[in-house]
Amino acid sequence: MTNRFLNLYNHDFARVAVGVPQCRVADPAYNAAQTIALAREADAAGAVLVAFPELGIPAYSCEDLFQQRALLDACNTALASIVEASREIGAALIVGMPVRVQQRLFNCAVVVARGRVHGVVPKTYLPNYSEFYEARQFNAADDAGVDTVALLGHDVPFGSLIFEAADQPLLRFHCEICEDVWVPVPPSSFAALAGATVLVNLSASNIVVGKSAYRHQLVAQQSARCLAAYLYTSAGQGESTTDLAWDGQALIYENGDMLAESARFASESHLIYADIDLERLARERMHQTTFGVSVRRHAGEVARFRTVRVDVAVPRDAELPLARAIERFPYVPADPRRRDERCHEVYNIQVQALMQRLSSSKIQRVVIGVSGGLDSTHALLVCAKVMDRLGLPRTNILAYTMPGFATSERTLRQARELMEAVGCTAREIDIRPSCMQMLKDLGHPFAQGKEVYDVTFENVQAGERTNHLFRLANHLGAIVIGTGDLSELALGWCTYGVGDHMSHYNVNASVPKTLIMHLVRWVAETGQLGGASSAQMTGGKHAKGAADAKDAKDAGGAVHRRNVLIDILETEISPELVPGKANGAPEQRTEHFIGPYELQDFHLYYTLRFGYAPSKVAFLAWSAWHDASAGRWPDEGHLARHAYDLAAIKRNLRIFLDRFFRTSQFKRSCVPNAPKVGTGGSLSPRGDWRAPSDSESVVWLADLETVPDDPHA
């Protein structure tokens, strides 16, 4: 990378700002001074685009004063002062003012940058109802009949325009004005189809009860439908309150997600900022092919737009870290309410999917291997809920724990306690004799008493477990439930054809390890495994004693079930295929081989969901993980709070890239059916991820080499 790593512009982000200046009605000079002050502040903060309110130069509430020549002339003089000030400002400015065009007046957005006016966009829809009567003073855009306008002694583009930043081609912005976004098909919809990635609304918008929430809905949905960022600014302190009130609400959304919101009813001028991920928007449009279909279907409207190049000074050489919050756990929301919703939804998707598979196959029993680890625990919890909803006994879950040569006392105890807590049919099969027979048949050194723990030794155990499960399913009229998760599939951390790789149906295949952890905790803390209450058991006063006794028993059982699950969560992740140390510690620690799951899941999300280059993934990972004290954690004190420097991120990302792109696809090309649970993607060859099994990882590793070990270098 030739530019500074720790600069958001070098990773296709753009910092944008929305300003709400304090104003005076019919005092353009004062209003221009307030606008210039905010513009300079935004420029100093590294912004390249700043939007201001509708008719902000004279103030929106001038009404019939807009017909006064003195005011219109003063607006031009004020604009000239903004243009002059812009020579020393790197950002593009969008200001609102009335513009005269051939004896008609238009409500316009004027784009200013680097000492010149680049273009003027008139308002398309003029409200003429309720408290607004703009058609009294202004003409609509369609009445113009010209494509240039004389302004400050120069002819400038006028009409349907898209402005492209000369040094940031993915930054292509469009301006519309207030009412334009309230109509069934806003002009910005067609602008997005014409390539605009940032949509800007210069609004006045008075405030009444409930309107703020509706603005949020409008802006969120328009940004989501258009796969764009949307900047919204409105009039605030200083506008006339003859009949209306103003709250100065400013919003920035990106593809339906709110990035920034201003304080309302502020008594002073104020700014909000957001770092827009322009590449995300572009990639979403490539991925969502119906966007391209819409471009074709609306080709006539799209063709109306002209592109205007805008000179902005993009600060690429300065150190400018990302100010945008990047969640450490992209699959697990940090907000407790959203996290609870996510867990509830994912759990129920898994449950519903398995219910359908059992119902359609007319099978009422399942076989599952229970190791005492995370993945099989969560799969078993899903099976339990499925049986409850189908009205079948949990004893229809045929659960088997199969200790081998390296099974620890801890995980074996946890497996036994878990099966008891669930109430399934629990069995235990010691696979060591059958494994030893296999090793003897192979002539393996371990069968002669030698401590040789190679991949054959490991896979004999994994294969023997899977062989037992499938034959038990045949024998008992059941299907085998898979337990392997999305993270393991991504990294190829599964034994081909056996082990966690193969089953009749895998409920966990699109659930990453970090989410599995929170799902198990969520089940524990919300009592999803709870039994019947006393009210369900019986009723009437004569049964009070029995009911009280059952309540006490249920309460004790709930605590026990929770403790079993918490113990499993606190167990170090290990395949337990190589005998451990004398002190009972596992010899194999999964994360020592493939890197910490919390970091690899981060890499997986941005690689799979957005297709980002490794250099950008590393930039995002550093932004999220370099400071453990910054930002929110989705753990409420349960997780160890780690931090990773850029060198550690590079080291683990290199492991991820090579395993994901080069060594593991052949395993993913033949995985069982499994429900997709999230937009973060799945790795099913039938859906989200179709890739060759013989790919190389060289281009991704080469891009990673452009990342320095020190972000400040």
XYZ file of C-alpha atoms in Angstrom:
713
model
C 0.000 0.000 0.000
C 1.516 3.296 -1.088
C -0.541 5.472 1.254
C -0.674 5.579 5.012
C -2.316 2.470 6.485
C -4.003 4.259 9.369
C -6.078 6.544 7.176
C -9.731 5.789 6.548
C -9.671 7.240 3.006
C -7.113 4.647 1.937
C -9.666 1.932 2.717
C -12.571 3.447 0.756
C -14.232 5.216 3.656
C -15.278 8.856 3.527
C -15.952 11.111 6.502
C -19.078 13.177 5.953
C -20.753 15.798 8.111
C -24.171 17.352 8.520
C -24.327 20.893 9.880
C -27.215 22.715 11.520
C -26.146 26.351 11.931
C -27.928 28.833 14.122
C -29.667 31.275 11.802
C -31.334 34.660 11.620
C -34.357 35.103 9.396
C -33.555 37.228 6.317
C -29.911 37.815 7.352
C -27.833 35.948 4.729
C -24.515 37.461 5.827
C -24.945 36.179 9.373
C -26.117 32.780 8.174
C -23.201 32.493 5.767
C -20.759 33.233 8.589
C -22.298 30.447 10.695
C -22.110 28.094 7.732
C -18.449 28.924 7.078
C -17.547 28.375 10.727
C -19.108 24.888 10.714
C -17.501 24.094 7.359
C -14.051 24.930 8.707
C -14.680 22.818 11.787
C -15.758 19.851 9.665
C -12.737 20.271 7.374
C -10.389 20.269 10.360
C -11.964 16.984 11.454
C -11.150 15.382 8.099
C -14.591 15.517 6.450
C -14.831 15.746 2.656
C -18.553 16.513 2.418
C -20.681 18.838 4.570
C -24.425 19.362 4.102
C -26.469 22.295 5.427
C -30.247 22.928 5.700
C -32.781 23.845 3.053
C -32.765 27.576 2.228
C -30.265 27.951 5.050
C -28.636 31.077 3.566
C -31.751 33.297 3.962
C -33.533 30.949 6.457
C -36.424 28.755 5.370
C -39.219 30.723 7.051
C -38.824 33.931 5.018
C -42.082 33.175 3.151
C -43.038 36.119 0.870
C -39.733 37.812 1.638
C -38.288 35.456 -0.985
C -39.922 37.711 -3.562
C -37.851 40.699 -2.409
C -34.906 41.581 -4.651
C -32.870 42.913 -1.751
C -32.983 39.525 -0.014
C -32.177 37.613 -3.199
C -29.213 39.864 -3.932
C -28.000 39.415 -0.361
C -28.188 35.623 -0.798
C -25.883 35.864 -3.812
C -23.461 38.020 -1.827
C -23.536 35.505 1.024
C -22.895 32.664 -1.414
C -19.898 34.561 -2.770
C -18.447 34.731 0.745
C -18.915 30.964 1.155
C -17.265 30.326 -2.207
C -14.300 32.504 -1.251
C -13.918 30.769 2.114
C -14.070 27.364 0.390
C -10.685 28.036 -1.234
C -9.077 27.129 2.091
C -11.488 24.274 2.876
C -10.865 20.802 1.500
C -14.461 19.584 1.801
C -17.339 20.026 -0.641
C -20.156 22.127 0.849
C -23.856 21.856 0.029
C -25.870 24.938 0.980
C -29.500 25.849 0.447
C -30.678 29.113 -1.146
C -33.166 30.567 -3.655
C -31.839 30.840 -7.219
C -33.316 32.978 -10.000
C -33.567 31.307 -13.408
C -35.155 33.219 -16.308
C -37.660 35.231 -14.246
C -38.493 32.237 -12.067
C -37.393 31.301 -8.575
C -36.186 27.861 -7.505
C -35.493 26.334 -4.085
C -31.990 24.937 -4.634
C -29.047 23.009 -3.270
C -25.766 24.627 -4.319
C -22.544 22.584 -4.316
C -19.406 24.598 -3.535
C -15.812 23.377 -3.400
C -12.314 24.828 -3.692
C -13.391 28.337 -4.635
C -16.122 27.643 -7.160
C -19.745 26.619 -7.583
C -19.856 23.152 -9.171
C -23.590 22.776 -9.684
C -27.116 23.652 -8.616
C -29.953 21.180 -7.971
C -33.537 22.508 -7.779
C -36.255 21.014 -5.575
C -38.470 18.594 -7.490
C -41.597 18.423 -5.308
C -43.005 21.584 -3.735
C -45.344 20.988 -0.784
C -48.496 23.031 -1.048
C -50.588 21.666 1.771
C -50.928 21.895 5.550
C -48.446 24.490 6.826
C -46.323 24.680 3.648
C -47.163 26.699 0.529
C -43.901 26.729 -1.399
C -45.634 26.885 -4.781
C -46.565 30.447 -3.796
C -42.908 31.511 -4.095
C -41.061 28.781 -6.049
C -41.190 26.741 -9.225
C -40.619 22.991 -9.350
C -37.533 21.512 -11.018
C -39.464 20.273 -14.043
C -40.423 23.871 -14.880
C -36.831 24.984 -15.436
C -36.265 23.989 -19.060
C -32.522 24.776 -18.834
C -29.447 22.772 -17.874
C -27.184 25.650 -16.830
C -27.688 28.750 -14.720
C -25.675 31.945 -14.388
C -24.476 32.284 -10.814
C -21.797 34.651 -9.512
C -20.806 35.466 -13.058
C -20.356 31.877 -14.251
C -22.555 29.359 -16.031
C -22.841 26.271 -13.832
C -24.664 22.929 -14.332
C -28.310 23.004 -13.233
C -30.812 20.170 -12.855
C -30.458 16.419 -12.210
C -26.815 16.122 -11.201
C -24.533 13.596 -9.546
C -21.318 14.957 -8.088
C -18.204 12.778 -8.118
C -15.217 13.489 -5.885
C -12.172 13.720 -8.101
C -9.867 11.871 -5.683
C -12.442 9.426 -4.289
C -14.423 8.014 -7.232
C -16.673 5.872 -5.032
C -17.895 9.109 -3.405
C -20.688 10.096 -5.776
C -23.359 12.231 -4.121
C -26.781 13.499 -5.065
C -28.837 16.300 -3.545
C -32.569 16.395 -3.021
C -34.574 18.797 -0.911
C -36.977 18.047 1.949
C -40.312 16.988 0.384
C -38.445 15.075 -2.331
C -37.901 12.134 0.030
C -41.502 12.135 1.302
C -42.999 11.214 -2.071
C -43.664 7.653 -3.335
C -40.620 7.619 -5.650
C -37.964 10.115 -4.495
C -35.511 11.585 -7.016
C -32.713 9.998 -4.982
C -33.990 6.528 -5.951
C -33.140 7.229 -9.578
C -29.905 8.964 -8.568
C -28.825 5.811 -6.747
C -29.534 3.777 -9.875
C -27.408 6.303 -11.762
C -24.487 5.579 -9.426
C -24.859 7.947 -6.464
C -23.589 6.275 -3.283
C -24.305 9.176 -0.907
C -27.742 10.787 -0.964
C -28.105 14.196 0.682
C -31.331 15.846 1.797
C -31.352 19.563 2.551
C -34.486 19.960 4.627
C -36.199 22.542 6.776
C -38.915 20.279 8.240
C -40.746 21.774 11.174
C -41.330 19.588 14.206
C -44.612 18.192 15.508
C -45.270 15.258 17.798
C -44.124 11.974 16.214
C -42.360 13.517 13.229
C -38.859 12.765 14.443
C -39.547 9.030 14.515
C -41.056 9.205 11.043
C -37.950 10.953 9.707
C -35.901 8.064 11.032
C -38.122 5.608 9.183
C -37.949 7.580 5.948
C -34.190 7.997 5.979
C -33.477 4.442 7.133
C -35.679 2.880 4.478
C -34.468 5.127 1.666
C -30.841 4.328 2.477
C -31.646 0.606 2.655
C -33.658 0.429 -0.568
C -31.071 2.454 -2.465
C -28.081 0.627 -0.938
C -26.676 4.043 -0.140
C -25.727 6.432 2.619
C -28.291 9.127 3.378
C -27.512 12.490 4.995
C -30.445 14.472 6.357
C -30.262 17.993 7.739
C -33.077 20.270 8.932
C -33.635 23.807 10.169
C -33.047 24.625 13.798
C -32.529 27.512 16.208
C -33.361 30.937 14.766
C -36.086 30.022 12.273
C -39.316 31.999 12.696
C -41.833 30.483 15.105
C -44.772 32.515 13.815
C -46.748 29.304 13.294
C -44.148 26.525 13.399
C -41.401 25.103 15.595
C -38.038 23.653 14.539
C -35.855 20.989 16.165
C -32.726 20.948 13.937
C -32.613 17.163 13.658
C -29.694 15.786 11.621
C -29.291 12.130 10.654
C -26.761 9.954 8.847
C -27.715 6.429 7.772
C -25.894 3.791 5.747
C -27.836 0.966 4.132
C -30.505 1.106 6.821
C -28.120 1.471 9.774
C -28.000 4.722 11.725
C -24.456 6.025 12.080
C -25.114 9.428 13.670
C -27.918 11.606 15.027
C -27.776 15.151 16.355
C -29.207 16.475 19.564
C -32.569 18.079 18.874
C -33.655 21.571 19.959
C -30.017 22.643 20.336
C -29.533 26.339 21.040
C -26.214 26.584 19.153
C -24.826 25.575 15.772
C -23.804 21.931 15.674
C -22.298 19.194 13.485
C -22.548 15.430 13.308
C -20.047 13.158 11.556
C -19.950 9.633 10.188
C -17.419 7.540 8.316
C -19.229 6.038 5.326
C -18.026 2.680 3.986
C -18.247 3.417 0.270
C -16.905 0.023 -0.729
C -19.625 -1.704 1.284
C -22.274 0.156 -0.693
C -20.644 -0.620 -4.022
C -20.271 -4.295 -3.164
C -23.850 -4.595 -1.947
C -24.995 -3.277 -5.314
C -22.823 -5.801 -7.148
C -24.102 -8.621 -4.960
C -27.782 -7.667 -5.177
C -28.302 -8.249 -8.878
C -31.835 -6.839 -8.808
C -30.207 -3.432 -8.376
C -28.830 -3.787 -11.884
C -32.213 -4.947 -13.153
C -33.726 -1.762 -11.713
C -31.131 0.323 -13.567
C -32.248 -1.266 -16.818
C -35.966 -0.935 -16.108
C -35.616 2.766 -15.273
C -33.053 3.612 -17.936
C -34.967 6.710 -19.021
C -34.896 8.305 -15.579
C -31.289 7.250 -15.026
C -30.219 8.868 -18.297
C -31.408 12.275 -17.083
C -28.514 12.554 -14.642
C -25.267 14.271 -15.549
C -22.043 13.688 -13.639
C -20.105 16.697 -12.353
C -16.541 16.282 -11.069
C -15.912 18.070 -7.792
C -12.495 19.077 -6.539
C -12.094 18.032 -2.925
C -8.898 17.720 -0.951
C -8.938 14.160 0.367
C -6.531 14.020 3.353
C -4.861 10.719 2.458
C -1.423 11.353 3.900
C -2.465 12.254 7.441
C -3.023 9.676 10.158
C -6.814 9.541 10.310
C -8.156 6.512 12.193
C -11.700 5.323 11.735
C -14.134 7.103 14.069
C -16.939 4.710 13.188
C -17.718 2.042 15.779
C -16.737 -1.422 14.519
C -18.167 -4.268 16.567
C -15.574 -6.750 17.768
C -18.098 -9.536 17.332
C -19.942 -8.872 14.057
C -22.133 -11.944 14.591
C -23.004 -10.959 18.179
C -24.532 -7.512 18.876
C -23.025 -5.647 21.815
C -26.384 -4.104 22.730
C -28.078 -6.481 25.237
C -31.547 -6.050 23.756
C -30.383 -6.711 20.198
C -28.235 -9.612 21.406
C -31.234 -11.199 23.087
C -33.255 -10.755 19.880
C -30.431 -12.255 17.808
C -30.104 -15.312 20.041
C -33.867 -15.818 20.144
C -34.115 -15.616 16.363
C -31.140 -17.834 15.549
C -32.217 -20.473 18.072
C -35.725 -20.535 16.641
C -34.479 -20.702 13.037
C -32.468 -23.788 13.972
C -35.397 -25.309 15.841
C -37.913 -24.637 13.066
C -35.568 -26.056 10.425
C -34.998 -29.324 12.287
C -38.721 -29.611 13.050
C -39.449 -29.391 9.336
C -36.808 -31.996 8.463
C -38.224 -34.463 11.004
C -41.814 -33.788 9.965
C -41.142 -34.165 6.249
C -39.099 -37.340 6.714
C -41.672 -38.867 9.141
C -38.841 -39.556 11.577
C -39.348 -38.890 15.267
C -35.964 -39.680 16.723
C -32.494 -38.170 16.389
C -29.015 -39.469 17.167
C -26.398 -37.028 18.369
C -22.853 -37.325 19.661
C -22.248 -35.328 22.847
C -18.639 -34.451 23.645
C -19.126 -32.059 26.535
C -17.946 -29.206 24.310
C -19.727 -26.145 22.951
C -20.986 -27.235 19.535
C -22.571 -30.535 20.519
C -24.044 -28.831 23.570
C -25.872 -26.258 21.500
C -27.026 -28.829 18.938
C -28.442 -30.895 21.804
C -30.264 -27.831 23.162
C -31.832 -27.314 19.738
C -32.924 -30.959 19.647
C -34.543 -30.612 23.075
C -36.627 -27.632 21.994
C -37.621 -29.438 18.790
C -38.974 -32.399 20.748
C -40.886 -30.072 23.063
C -42.554 -28.277 20.159
C -43.380 -31.474 18.305
C -44.990 -32.849 21.441
C -42.503 -35.701 21.566
C -40.597 -36.902 24.650
C -37.012 -35.780 24.972
C -36.109 -39.442 25.307
C -36.484 -39.493 21.510
C -33.098 -37.766 21.507
C -30.632 -40.639 21.482
C -27.483 -39.019 22.816
C -24.144 -40.800 22.928
C -20.918 -39.737 24.522
C -17.988 -41.725 23.205
C -14.789 -41.313 25.204
C -11.562 -42.017 23.347
C -7.858 -42.015 24.076
C -7.738 -38.296 24.904
C -11.129 -37.596 26.470
C -10.649 -35.605 29.658
C -12.467 -36.304 32.894
C -13.902 -32.796 32.753
C -15.568 -33.072 29.347
C -16.791 -36.614 30.046
C -18.398 -35.419 33.292
C -19.913 -32.442 31.482
C -21.341 -34.674 28.751
C -22.969 -36.930 31.329
C -24.386 -34.027 33.315
C -25.655 -32.294 30.181
C -27.520 -35.355 28.918
C -29.072 -35.810 32.347
C -30.090 -32.144 32.511
C -31.712 -32.304 29.071
C -33.607 -35.488 29.892
C -32.641 -37.335 26.718
C -31.828 -40.990 26.318
C -28.193 -41.055 27.389
C -25.727 -43.738 26.424
C -21.959 -44.128 26.666
C -19.774 -46.069 24.239
C -16.056 -46.491 24.833
C -14.578 -46.312 21.330
C -11.056 -47.221 22.366
C -11.374 -50.985 21.685
C -12.750 -50.481 18.170
C -10.171 -47.742 17.497
C -7.384 -50.032 18.677
C -8.604 -52.722 16.323
C -8.546 -50.234 13.451
C -5.022 -49.098 14.411
C -3.884 -52.736 14.515
C -5.406 -53.358 11.104
C -3.511 -50.330 9.789
C -0.258 -51.403 11.394
C -0.098 -48.090 13.221
C 2.766 -47.684 15.749
C 0.317 -46.796 18.550
C -1.026 -50.357 18.383
C 2.495 -51.528 19.281
C 2.614 -49.270 22.308
C 4.397 -46.302 20.728
C 3.274 -42.763 21.508
C 2.669 -41.743 17.917
C -0.170 -39.221 17.765
C -0.353 -38.332 14.090
C -3.320 -37.361 11.908
C -4.170 -41.027 11.372
C -4.374 -41.564 15.116
C -6.674 -38.554 15.428
C -8.932 -39.400 12.517
C -9.399 -43.019 13.503
C -11.159 -41.713 16.612
C -13.187 -39.096 14.753
C -14.197 -41.647 12.132
C -15.123 -44.290 14.678
C -17.476 -41.902 16.455
C -19.220 -40.955 13.205
C -19.444 -44.602 12.092
C -21.167 -45.488 15.350
C -23.626 -42.597 15.052
C -24.696 -43.460 11.501
C -25.091 -47.149 12.239
C -27.024 -46.339 15.428
C -29.317 -44.118 13.361
C -29.899 -46.995 10.913
C -30.527 -49.411 13.743
C -32.853 -47.162 15.755
C -34.788 -45.401 13.002
C -33.312 -41.932 13.523
C -31.262 -39.285 11.732
C -27.823 -38.077 12.785
C -27.657 -34.436 13.889
C -24.456 -32.603 12.960
C -22.714 -30.320 15.405
C -19.879 -28.607 13.451
C -20.114 -24.824 13.175
C -19.459 -22.144 10.536
C -16.056 -21.166 11.956
C -14.773 -24.743 11.694
C -16.004 -25.048 8.113
C -14.323 -21.758 7.200
C -10.993 -22.887 8.603
C -11.300 -26.497 7.492
C -11.085 -27.587 11.124
C -13.047 -30.786 10.570
C -12.254 -34.319 9.416
C -13.388 -34.922 5.860
C -16.342 -37.304 5.592
C -16.444 -38.047 9.300
C -16.346 -36.208 12.608
C -18.116 -32.848 12.647
C -18.054 -32.733 8.844
C -20.787 -35.271 8.143
C -24.331 -35.902 9.370
C -27.872 -36.261 8.057
C -28.702 -32.660 9.053
C -26.467 -30.043 10.666
C -28.223 -27.360 12.705
C -25.003 -25.427 13.434
C -23.431 -25.182 9.976
C -24.049 -21.434 9.498
C -23.576 -20.424 13.140
C -20.051 -19.172 13.986
C -18.261 -20.207 17.156
C -18.559 -16.789 18.832
C -22.330 -16.867 18.384
C -22.542 -20.477 19.616
C -20.965 -19.306 22.874
C -23.591 -16.628 23.379
C -26.426 -18.917 22.344
C -25.475 -21.457 24.994
C -25.271 -18.708 27.623
C -28.593 -17.277 26.435
C -30.264 -20.683 26.807
C -28.772 -20.983 30.285
C -29.842 -17.534 31.437
C -33.331 -17.559 29.906
C -34.273 -21.011 31.181
C -35.000 -22.492 27.751
C -34.527 -25.999 29.182
C -36.958 -25.450 32.067
C -39.629 -28.015 32.969
C -43.311 -27.512 33.727
C -44.275 -25.006 36.407
C -46.509 -25.820 39.387
C -49.411 -24.073 37.662
C -49.033 -26.422 34.699
C -48.646 -29.445 36.969
C -51.827 -29.092 38.973
C -54.317 -26.634 40.401
C -56.582 -26.098 43.347
C -55.887 -25.438 47.024
C -55.608 -29.126 47.894
C -52.567 -29.366 45.642
C -50.732 -26.372 47.087
C -48.218 -28.448 49.015
C -47.346 -30.568 46.013
C -47.098 -27.475 43.839
C -44.780 -25.742 46.297
C -42.582 -28.812 46.436
C -42.427 -28.996 42.659
C -41.588 -25.282 42.444
C -38.672 -25.818 44.772
C -37.508 -28.836 42.783
C -37.834 -26.947 39.487
C -35.899 -24.013 40.872
C -33.102 -26.307 41.948
C -33.160 -28.046 38.580
C -32.951 -24.752 36.724
C -29.894 -23.744 38.720
C -28.296 -27.122 38.009
C -28.997 -26.891 34.288
C -27.588 -23.378 34.171
C -24.444 -24.415 36.038
C -23.874 -27.345 33.666
C -24.010 -25.001 30.670
C -21.765 -22.400 32.310
C -19.172 -25.095 33.076
C -19.142 -26.062 29.400
C -18.708 -22.425 28.376
C -15.685 -22.131 30.633
C -13.962 -25.206 29.161
C -11.042 -24.606 26.816
C -11.844 -25.569 23.232
C -10.057 -28.773 22.196
C -10.763 -31.701 19.833
C -9.334 -34.011 22.535
C -7.828 -36.453 20.068
C -4.285 -36.477 21.501
C -3.700 -37.602 25.106
C -3.182 -34.679 27.466
C -0.690 -33.890 30.135
C -0.500 -35.582 33.493
C -2.196 -32.598 35.164
C -5.321 -33.133 33.049
C -4.769 -30.154 30.760
C -5.535 -30.886 27.111
C -2.597 -31.433 24.800
C -4.512 -29.891 21.912
C -5.711 -26.332 22.188
C -7.662 -25.515 19.057
C -6.950 -21.805 19.105
C -3.206 -22.436 19.307
C -3.429 -24.054 15.865
C -5.933 -21.921 14.012
C -5.914 -18.656 15.974
C -8.443 -17.164 18.388
C -12.005 -17.715 17.222
C -13.010 -14.194 18.210
C -10.517 -12.793 15.701
C -11.016 -15.424 13.002
C -14.794 -14.928 13.101
C -14.166 -11.220 12.543
C -11.989 -12.030 9.531
C -14.585 -14.488 8.246
C -17.442 -11.981 8.411
C -15.741 -9.252 6.388
C -14.211 -11.696 3.914
C -17.387 -13.690 3.298
C -20.047 -11.013 3.705
C -18.370 -8.160 1.807
C -15.401 -9.661 -0.036
C -13.008 -7.029 1.352
C -9.314 -7.191 0.580
C -7.155 -8.470 3.452
C -5.625 -5.000 3.935
C -9.060 -3.558 4.649
C -10.012 -6.493 6.875
C -6.823 -5.863 8.851
C -7.649 -2.144 9.105
C -11.127 -2.945 10.436
C -9.754 -5.574 12.816
C -7.218 -3.120 14.215
C -9.957 -0.502 14.594
C -12.085 -2.954 16.566
C -9.490 -4.891 18.566
C -6.402 -2.786 19.307
C -7.777 -1.252 22.522
C -9.646 -3.529 24.932
C -10.916 -0.556 26.933
C -12.591 1.132 23.957
C -16.097 0.402 22.717
C -18.675 -2.039 23.979
C -18.391 -5.755 24.594
C -21.283 -8.226 24.175
C -20.460 -10.122 27.314
C -21.645 -8.299 30.439
C -18.396 -9.327 32.122
C -18.312 -12.966 30.976
C -15.576 -12.786 28.341
C -11.865 -12.288 28.758
C -11.200 -8.891 27.198
C -8.374 -9.335 24.745
C -6.603 -6.818 22.549
C -4.600 -7.525 19.398
C -1.914 -5.367 17.846
C -1.553 -5.168 14.080
C 1.226 -7.760 13.982
C -1.003 -10.304 15.766
C -3.896 -9.473 13.455
C -1.691 -10.037 10.406
C -0.383 -13.336 11.770
C -3.845 -14.738 12.406
C -5.326 -13.293 9.230
C -2.596 -15.069 7.273
C -3.676 -18.368 8.857
C -7.284 -17.628 8.004
C -6.650 -16.624 4.397
C -4.543 -19.642 3.525
C -6.904 -22.116 5.162
C -10.045 -20.461 3.785
C -8.965 -19.907 0.187
C -6.485 -22.731 -0.444
C -6.843 -25.772 1.796
C -10.455 -26.153 2.917
C -12.913 -25.681 0.055
C -13.019 -29.382 -0.864
C -14.529 -30.058 2.558
C -17.169 -27.383 2.087
C -18.126 -28.715 -1.353
C -19.976 -31.681 0.165
C -21.597 -30.638 3.418
C -25.030 -31.802 4.652
C -28.190 -29.702 4.510
C -28.328 -26.986 7.141
C -30.393 -23.836 7.747
C -28.873 -20.453 6.956
C -29.369 -18.229 9.979
C -27.892 -14.825 9.112
C -26.847 -12.343 6.448
C -23.246 -12.972 7.494
C -23.496 -15.844 5.057
C -23.139 -19.587 5.043
C -20.656 -21.848 3.279
C -23.107 -24.210 1.633
C -22.085 -25.049 -1.949
C -25.793 -24.923 -2.809
C -26.235 -21.327 -1.709
C -23.985 -18.564 -0.465
C -20.531 -19.855 -1.350
C -19.600 -21.596 -4.579
C -15.868 -21.820 -5.038
C -13.328 -24.134 -6.699
C -11.673 -26.749 -4.532
C -8.315 -26.069 -6.203
C -7.978 -22.328 -5.613
C -4.784 -20.606 -4.540
C -4.464 -18.028 -1.762
C -1.592 -16.056 -3.292
C -3.475 -12.881 -4.238
C -4.965 -12.519 -0.764
C -1.645 -13.208 0.940
C 0.084 -10.712 -1.358
C -2.420 -8.010 -0.412
C -1.875 -8.835 3.272
C 1.852 -8.207 2.828
C 1.090 -4.535 2.108
C -0.025 -4.127 5.727
C 2.721 -2.949 8.115
C 3.230 -4.491 11.548
C 3.027 -1.018 13.050
C -0.125 0.932 12.069
C 1.673 4.236 12.707
C 4.508 3.457 10.315
